[in-house]
CSV table of C-alpha atoms in Angstrom, one decimal:
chain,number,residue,atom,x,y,z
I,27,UNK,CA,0.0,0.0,0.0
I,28,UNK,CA,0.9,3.5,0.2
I,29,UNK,CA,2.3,4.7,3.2
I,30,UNK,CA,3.3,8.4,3.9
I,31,UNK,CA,6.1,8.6,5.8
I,32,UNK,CA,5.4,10.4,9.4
I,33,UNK,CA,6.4,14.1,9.8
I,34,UNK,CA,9.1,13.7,12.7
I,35,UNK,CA,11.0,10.8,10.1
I,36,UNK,CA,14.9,12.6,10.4
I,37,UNK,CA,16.4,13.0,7.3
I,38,UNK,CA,19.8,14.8,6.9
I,39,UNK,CA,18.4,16.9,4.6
I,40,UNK,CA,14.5,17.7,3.2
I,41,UNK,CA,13.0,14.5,1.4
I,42,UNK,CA,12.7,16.9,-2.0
I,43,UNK,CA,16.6,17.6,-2.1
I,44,UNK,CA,16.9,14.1,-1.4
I,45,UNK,CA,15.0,12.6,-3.8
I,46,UNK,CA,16.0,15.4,-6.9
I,47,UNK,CA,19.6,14.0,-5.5
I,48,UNK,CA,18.5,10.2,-6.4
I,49,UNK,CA,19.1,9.5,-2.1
I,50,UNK,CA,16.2,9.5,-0.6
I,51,UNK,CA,15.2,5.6,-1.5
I,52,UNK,CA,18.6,4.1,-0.7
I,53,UNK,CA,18.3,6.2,2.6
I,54,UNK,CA,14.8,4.8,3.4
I,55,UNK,CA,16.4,1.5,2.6
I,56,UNK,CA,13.6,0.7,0.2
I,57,UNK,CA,14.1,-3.0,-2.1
I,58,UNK,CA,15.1,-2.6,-5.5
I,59,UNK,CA,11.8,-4.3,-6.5
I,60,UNK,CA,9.5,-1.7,-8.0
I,61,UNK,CA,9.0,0.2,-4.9
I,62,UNK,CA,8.6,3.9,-5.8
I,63,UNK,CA,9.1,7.1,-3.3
I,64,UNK,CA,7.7,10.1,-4.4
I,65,UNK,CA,7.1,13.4,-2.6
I,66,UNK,CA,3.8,15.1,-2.8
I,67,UNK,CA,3.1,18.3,-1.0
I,68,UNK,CA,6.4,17.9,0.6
I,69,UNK,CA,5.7,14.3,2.3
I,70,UNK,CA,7.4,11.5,1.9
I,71,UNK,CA,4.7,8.4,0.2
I,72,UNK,CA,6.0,4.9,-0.5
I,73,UNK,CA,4.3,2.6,-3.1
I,74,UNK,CA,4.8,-0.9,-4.0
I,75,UNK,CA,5.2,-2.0,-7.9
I,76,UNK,CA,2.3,-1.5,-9.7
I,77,UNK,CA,0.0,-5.0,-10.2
I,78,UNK,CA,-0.6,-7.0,-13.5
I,79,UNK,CA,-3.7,-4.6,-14.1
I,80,UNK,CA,-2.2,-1.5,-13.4
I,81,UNK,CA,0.6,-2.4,-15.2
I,82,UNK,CA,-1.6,-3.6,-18.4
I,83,UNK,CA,-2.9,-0.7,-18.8
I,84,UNK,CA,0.0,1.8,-18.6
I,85,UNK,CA,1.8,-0.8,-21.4
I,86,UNK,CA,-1.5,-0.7,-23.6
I,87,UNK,CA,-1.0,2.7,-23.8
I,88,UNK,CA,3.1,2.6,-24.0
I,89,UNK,CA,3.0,0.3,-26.8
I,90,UNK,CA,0.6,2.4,-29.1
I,91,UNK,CA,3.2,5.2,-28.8
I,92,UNK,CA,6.2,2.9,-29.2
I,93,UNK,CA,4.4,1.2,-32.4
I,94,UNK,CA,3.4,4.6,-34.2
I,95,UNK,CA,7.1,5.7,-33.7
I,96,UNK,CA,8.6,2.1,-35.0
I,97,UNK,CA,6.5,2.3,-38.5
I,98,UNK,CA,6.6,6.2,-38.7
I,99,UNK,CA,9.7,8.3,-38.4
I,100,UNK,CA,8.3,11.1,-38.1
I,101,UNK,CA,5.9,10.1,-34.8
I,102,UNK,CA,6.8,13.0,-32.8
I,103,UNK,CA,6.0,11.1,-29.3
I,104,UNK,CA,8.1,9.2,-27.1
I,105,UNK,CA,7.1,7.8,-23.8
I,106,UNK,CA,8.9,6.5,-20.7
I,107,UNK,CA,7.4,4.7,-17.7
I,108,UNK,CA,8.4,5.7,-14.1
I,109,UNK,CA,10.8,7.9,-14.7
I,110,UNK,CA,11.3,11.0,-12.3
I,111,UNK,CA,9.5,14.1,-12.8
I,112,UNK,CA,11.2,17.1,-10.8
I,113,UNK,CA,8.5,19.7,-10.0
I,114,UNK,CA,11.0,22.0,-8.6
I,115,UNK,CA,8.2,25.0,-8.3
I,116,UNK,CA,6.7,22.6,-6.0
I,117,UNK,CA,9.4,21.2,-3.5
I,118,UNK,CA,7.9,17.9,-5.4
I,119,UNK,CA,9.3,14.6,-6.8
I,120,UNK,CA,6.9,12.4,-8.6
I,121,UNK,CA,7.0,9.4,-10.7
I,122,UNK,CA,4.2,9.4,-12.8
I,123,UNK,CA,3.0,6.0,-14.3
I,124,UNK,CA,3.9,7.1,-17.9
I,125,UNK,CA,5.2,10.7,-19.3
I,126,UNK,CA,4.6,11.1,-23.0
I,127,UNK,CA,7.3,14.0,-24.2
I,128,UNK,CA,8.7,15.3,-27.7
I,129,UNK,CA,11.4,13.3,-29.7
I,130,UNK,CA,13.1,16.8,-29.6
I,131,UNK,CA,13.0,16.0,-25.5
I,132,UNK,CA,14.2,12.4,-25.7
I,133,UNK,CA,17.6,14.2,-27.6
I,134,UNK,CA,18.1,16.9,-25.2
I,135,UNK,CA,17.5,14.4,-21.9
I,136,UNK,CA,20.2,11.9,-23.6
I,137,UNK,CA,22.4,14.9,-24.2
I,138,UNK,CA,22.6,16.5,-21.5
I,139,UNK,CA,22.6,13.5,-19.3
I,140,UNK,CA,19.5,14.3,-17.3
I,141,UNK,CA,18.6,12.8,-14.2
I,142,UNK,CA,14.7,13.7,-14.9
I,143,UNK,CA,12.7,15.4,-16.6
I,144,UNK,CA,10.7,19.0,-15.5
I,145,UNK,CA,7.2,19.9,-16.7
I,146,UNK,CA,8.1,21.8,-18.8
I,147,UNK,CA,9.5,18.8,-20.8
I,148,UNK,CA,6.5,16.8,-20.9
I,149,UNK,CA,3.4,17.1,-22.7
I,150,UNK,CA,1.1,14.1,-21.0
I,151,UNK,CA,1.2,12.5,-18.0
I,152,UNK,CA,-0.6,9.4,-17.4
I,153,UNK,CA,-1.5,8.2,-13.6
I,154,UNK,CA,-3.8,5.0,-12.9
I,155,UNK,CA,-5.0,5.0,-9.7
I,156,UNK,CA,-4.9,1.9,-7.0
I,157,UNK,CA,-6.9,1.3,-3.7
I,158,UNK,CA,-3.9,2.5,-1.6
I,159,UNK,CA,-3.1,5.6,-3.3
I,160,UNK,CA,-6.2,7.5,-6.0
I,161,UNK,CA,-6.6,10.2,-3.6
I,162,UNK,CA,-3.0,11.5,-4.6
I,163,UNK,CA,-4.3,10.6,-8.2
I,164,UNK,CA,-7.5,12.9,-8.3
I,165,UNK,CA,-8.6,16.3,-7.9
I,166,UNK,CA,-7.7,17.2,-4.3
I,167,UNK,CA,-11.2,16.3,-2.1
I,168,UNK,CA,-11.8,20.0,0.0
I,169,UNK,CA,-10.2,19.1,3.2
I,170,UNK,CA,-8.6,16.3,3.2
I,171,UNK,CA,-5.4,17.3,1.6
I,172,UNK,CA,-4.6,20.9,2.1
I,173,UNK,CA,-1.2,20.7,0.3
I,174,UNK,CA,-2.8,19.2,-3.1
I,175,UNK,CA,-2.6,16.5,-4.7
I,176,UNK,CA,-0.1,14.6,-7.8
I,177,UNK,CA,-3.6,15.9,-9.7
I,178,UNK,CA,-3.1,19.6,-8.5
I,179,UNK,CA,0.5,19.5,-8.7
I,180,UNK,CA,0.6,19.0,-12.1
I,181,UNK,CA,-1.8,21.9,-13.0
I,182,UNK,CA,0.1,24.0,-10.9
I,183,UNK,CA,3.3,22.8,-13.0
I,184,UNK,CA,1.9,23.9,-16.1
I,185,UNK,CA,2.5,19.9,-17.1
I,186,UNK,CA,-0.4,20.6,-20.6
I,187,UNK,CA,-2.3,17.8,-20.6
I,188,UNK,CA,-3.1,14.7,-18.0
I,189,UNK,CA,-4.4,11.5,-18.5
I,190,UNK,CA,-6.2,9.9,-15.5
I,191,UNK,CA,-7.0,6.5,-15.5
I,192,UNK,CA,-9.5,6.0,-12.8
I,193,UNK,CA,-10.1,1.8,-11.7
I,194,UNK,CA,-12.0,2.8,-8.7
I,195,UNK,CA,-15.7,0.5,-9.4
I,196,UNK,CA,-17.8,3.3,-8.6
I,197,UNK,CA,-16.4,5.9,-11.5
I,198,UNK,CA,-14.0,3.8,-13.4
I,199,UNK,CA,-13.2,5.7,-16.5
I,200,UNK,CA,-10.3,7.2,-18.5
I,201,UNK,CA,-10.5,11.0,-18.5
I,202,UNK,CA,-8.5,13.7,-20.4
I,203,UNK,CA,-7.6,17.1,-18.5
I,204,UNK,CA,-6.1,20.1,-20.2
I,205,UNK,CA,-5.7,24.0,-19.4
I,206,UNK,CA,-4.1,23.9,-16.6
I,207,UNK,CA,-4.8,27.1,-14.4
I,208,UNK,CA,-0.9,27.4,-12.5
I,209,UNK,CA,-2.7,29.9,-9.9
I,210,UNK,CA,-5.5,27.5,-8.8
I,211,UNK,CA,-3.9,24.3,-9.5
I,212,UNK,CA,-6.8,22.9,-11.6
I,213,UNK,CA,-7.4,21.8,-15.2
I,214,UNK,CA,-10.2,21.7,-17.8
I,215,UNK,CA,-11.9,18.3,-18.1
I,216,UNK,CA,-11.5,18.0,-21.8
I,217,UNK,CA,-13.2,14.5,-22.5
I,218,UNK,CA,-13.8,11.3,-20.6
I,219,UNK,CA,-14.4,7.5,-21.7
I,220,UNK,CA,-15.9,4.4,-20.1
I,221,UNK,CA,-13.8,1.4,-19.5
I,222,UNK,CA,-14.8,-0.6,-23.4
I,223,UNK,CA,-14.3,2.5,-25.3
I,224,UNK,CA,-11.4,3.2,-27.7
I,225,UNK,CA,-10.3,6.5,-26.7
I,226,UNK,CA,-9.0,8.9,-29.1
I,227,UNK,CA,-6.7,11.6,-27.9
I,228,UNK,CA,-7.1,14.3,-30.2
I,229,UNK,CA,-4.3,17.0,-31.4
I,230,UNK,CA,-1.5,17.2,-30.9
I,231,UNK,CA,-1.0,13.7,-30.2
I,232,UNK,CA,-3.2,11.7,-32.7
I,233,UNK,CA,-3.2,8.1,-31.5
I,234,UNK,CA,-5.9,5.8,-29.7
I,235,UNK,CA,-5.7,2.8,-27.8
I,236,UNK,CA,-8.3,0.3,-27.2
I,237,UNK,CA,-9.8,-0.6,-23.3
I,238,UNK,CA,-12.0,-3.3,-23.6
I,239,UNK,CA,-9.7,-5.4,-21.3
I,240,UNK,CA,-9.3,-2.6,-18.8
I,241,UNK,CA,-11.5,-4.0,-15.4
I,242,UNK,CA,-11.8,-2.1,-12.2
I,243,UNK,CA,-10.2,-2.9,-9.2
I,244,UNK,CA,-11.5,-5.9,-7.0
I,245,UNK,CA,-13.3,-5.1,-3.6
């Protein structure tokens, strides 16, 4: 599950420096299995690797970009999963299921040896939510998380566009966001689809993917 690490944990140093530095996992001591730290609203929140469902449906998505890029050269889209995304506005560090980014991006990164990528790199990120953790997924819920959420964050970032895939039973669906207002932290729904539907993302990225194996999560 997610856990959020309590507020008197003593690091040598804030958990954001920490983790922009690539430290704060090997100081938590966390296996090298998958388990993700991120920090959101500057605390700490441990995740375990993704399951095969959650996973499925981030590499659904993956290999639709990867394919259009293999058979056409001029695919401008690349996409990475769990790679590091260094809000440094925010005092943040997440590690959003997939980023979807410019080839032009994928040349720099390479380049210039980067460590992560910054919202201003990225054009889409894609988050699917799990039991443990879709509160830091969603639109923050009015009082429960002062500081924001991963949802928020993003908006606030100026990250374009983000793709939430929601597994929750009572609203699962796939829904597109968009405008994001930096001052409020909040984004434009821009279209939604029910688990079964082939979603279409329209400009500037052009490509659909098909969902009809997608399920929610169990009870």
């Amino acid at each position: 599950m997610s856990v959020a690490a309590i507020a008197h944990y003593m690091l040598p140093d804030s958990p954001y420096a920490m983790w922009a530095r690539g430290e704060l996992a090997d100081y938590l001591h966390l296996p090298n299995d998958g388990t993700r730290v991120e920090v959101i609203g500057g605390e700490m929140f441990v995740s375990p690797a993704p399951a095969f469902a959650h996973a499925g449906i981030i590499a659904t998505i993956q290999r639709v970009i990867d394919g259009r890029g293999f058979v056409d050269p001029q695919f401008p889209w690349r996409s990475m999963q769990v790679l590091g995304l260094d809000m440094v506005e925010l005092g943040d560090g997440y590690i959003p299921d997939l980023l979807v980014f410019h080839a032009d991006t994928e040349t720099r990164a390479w380049s210039e040896g980067a460590r992560f990528l910054t919202p201003d790199q990225v054009e889409l990120v894609v988050e699917v939510t799990s039991k443990s953790n879709a509160h830091n997924d969603r639109e923050p819920v009015v009082g429960r998380r002062a500081l924001g959420t991963k949802w928020s964050g993003y908006a606030r970032a100026g990250v374009a566009h983000h793709l939430l895939v929601d597994r929750d039973p009572k609203r699962s669906r796939v829904t597109l966001y968009g405008s994001p207002d930096r001052f409020a932290g909040r984004y434009e729904e821009l279209q939604a689809w029910k688990f079964g539907d082939v979603v279409r993302l329209p400009e500037p990225f052009g490509f659909e993917f098909r969902t009809e194996l997608w399920r929610p999560w169990s009870d």
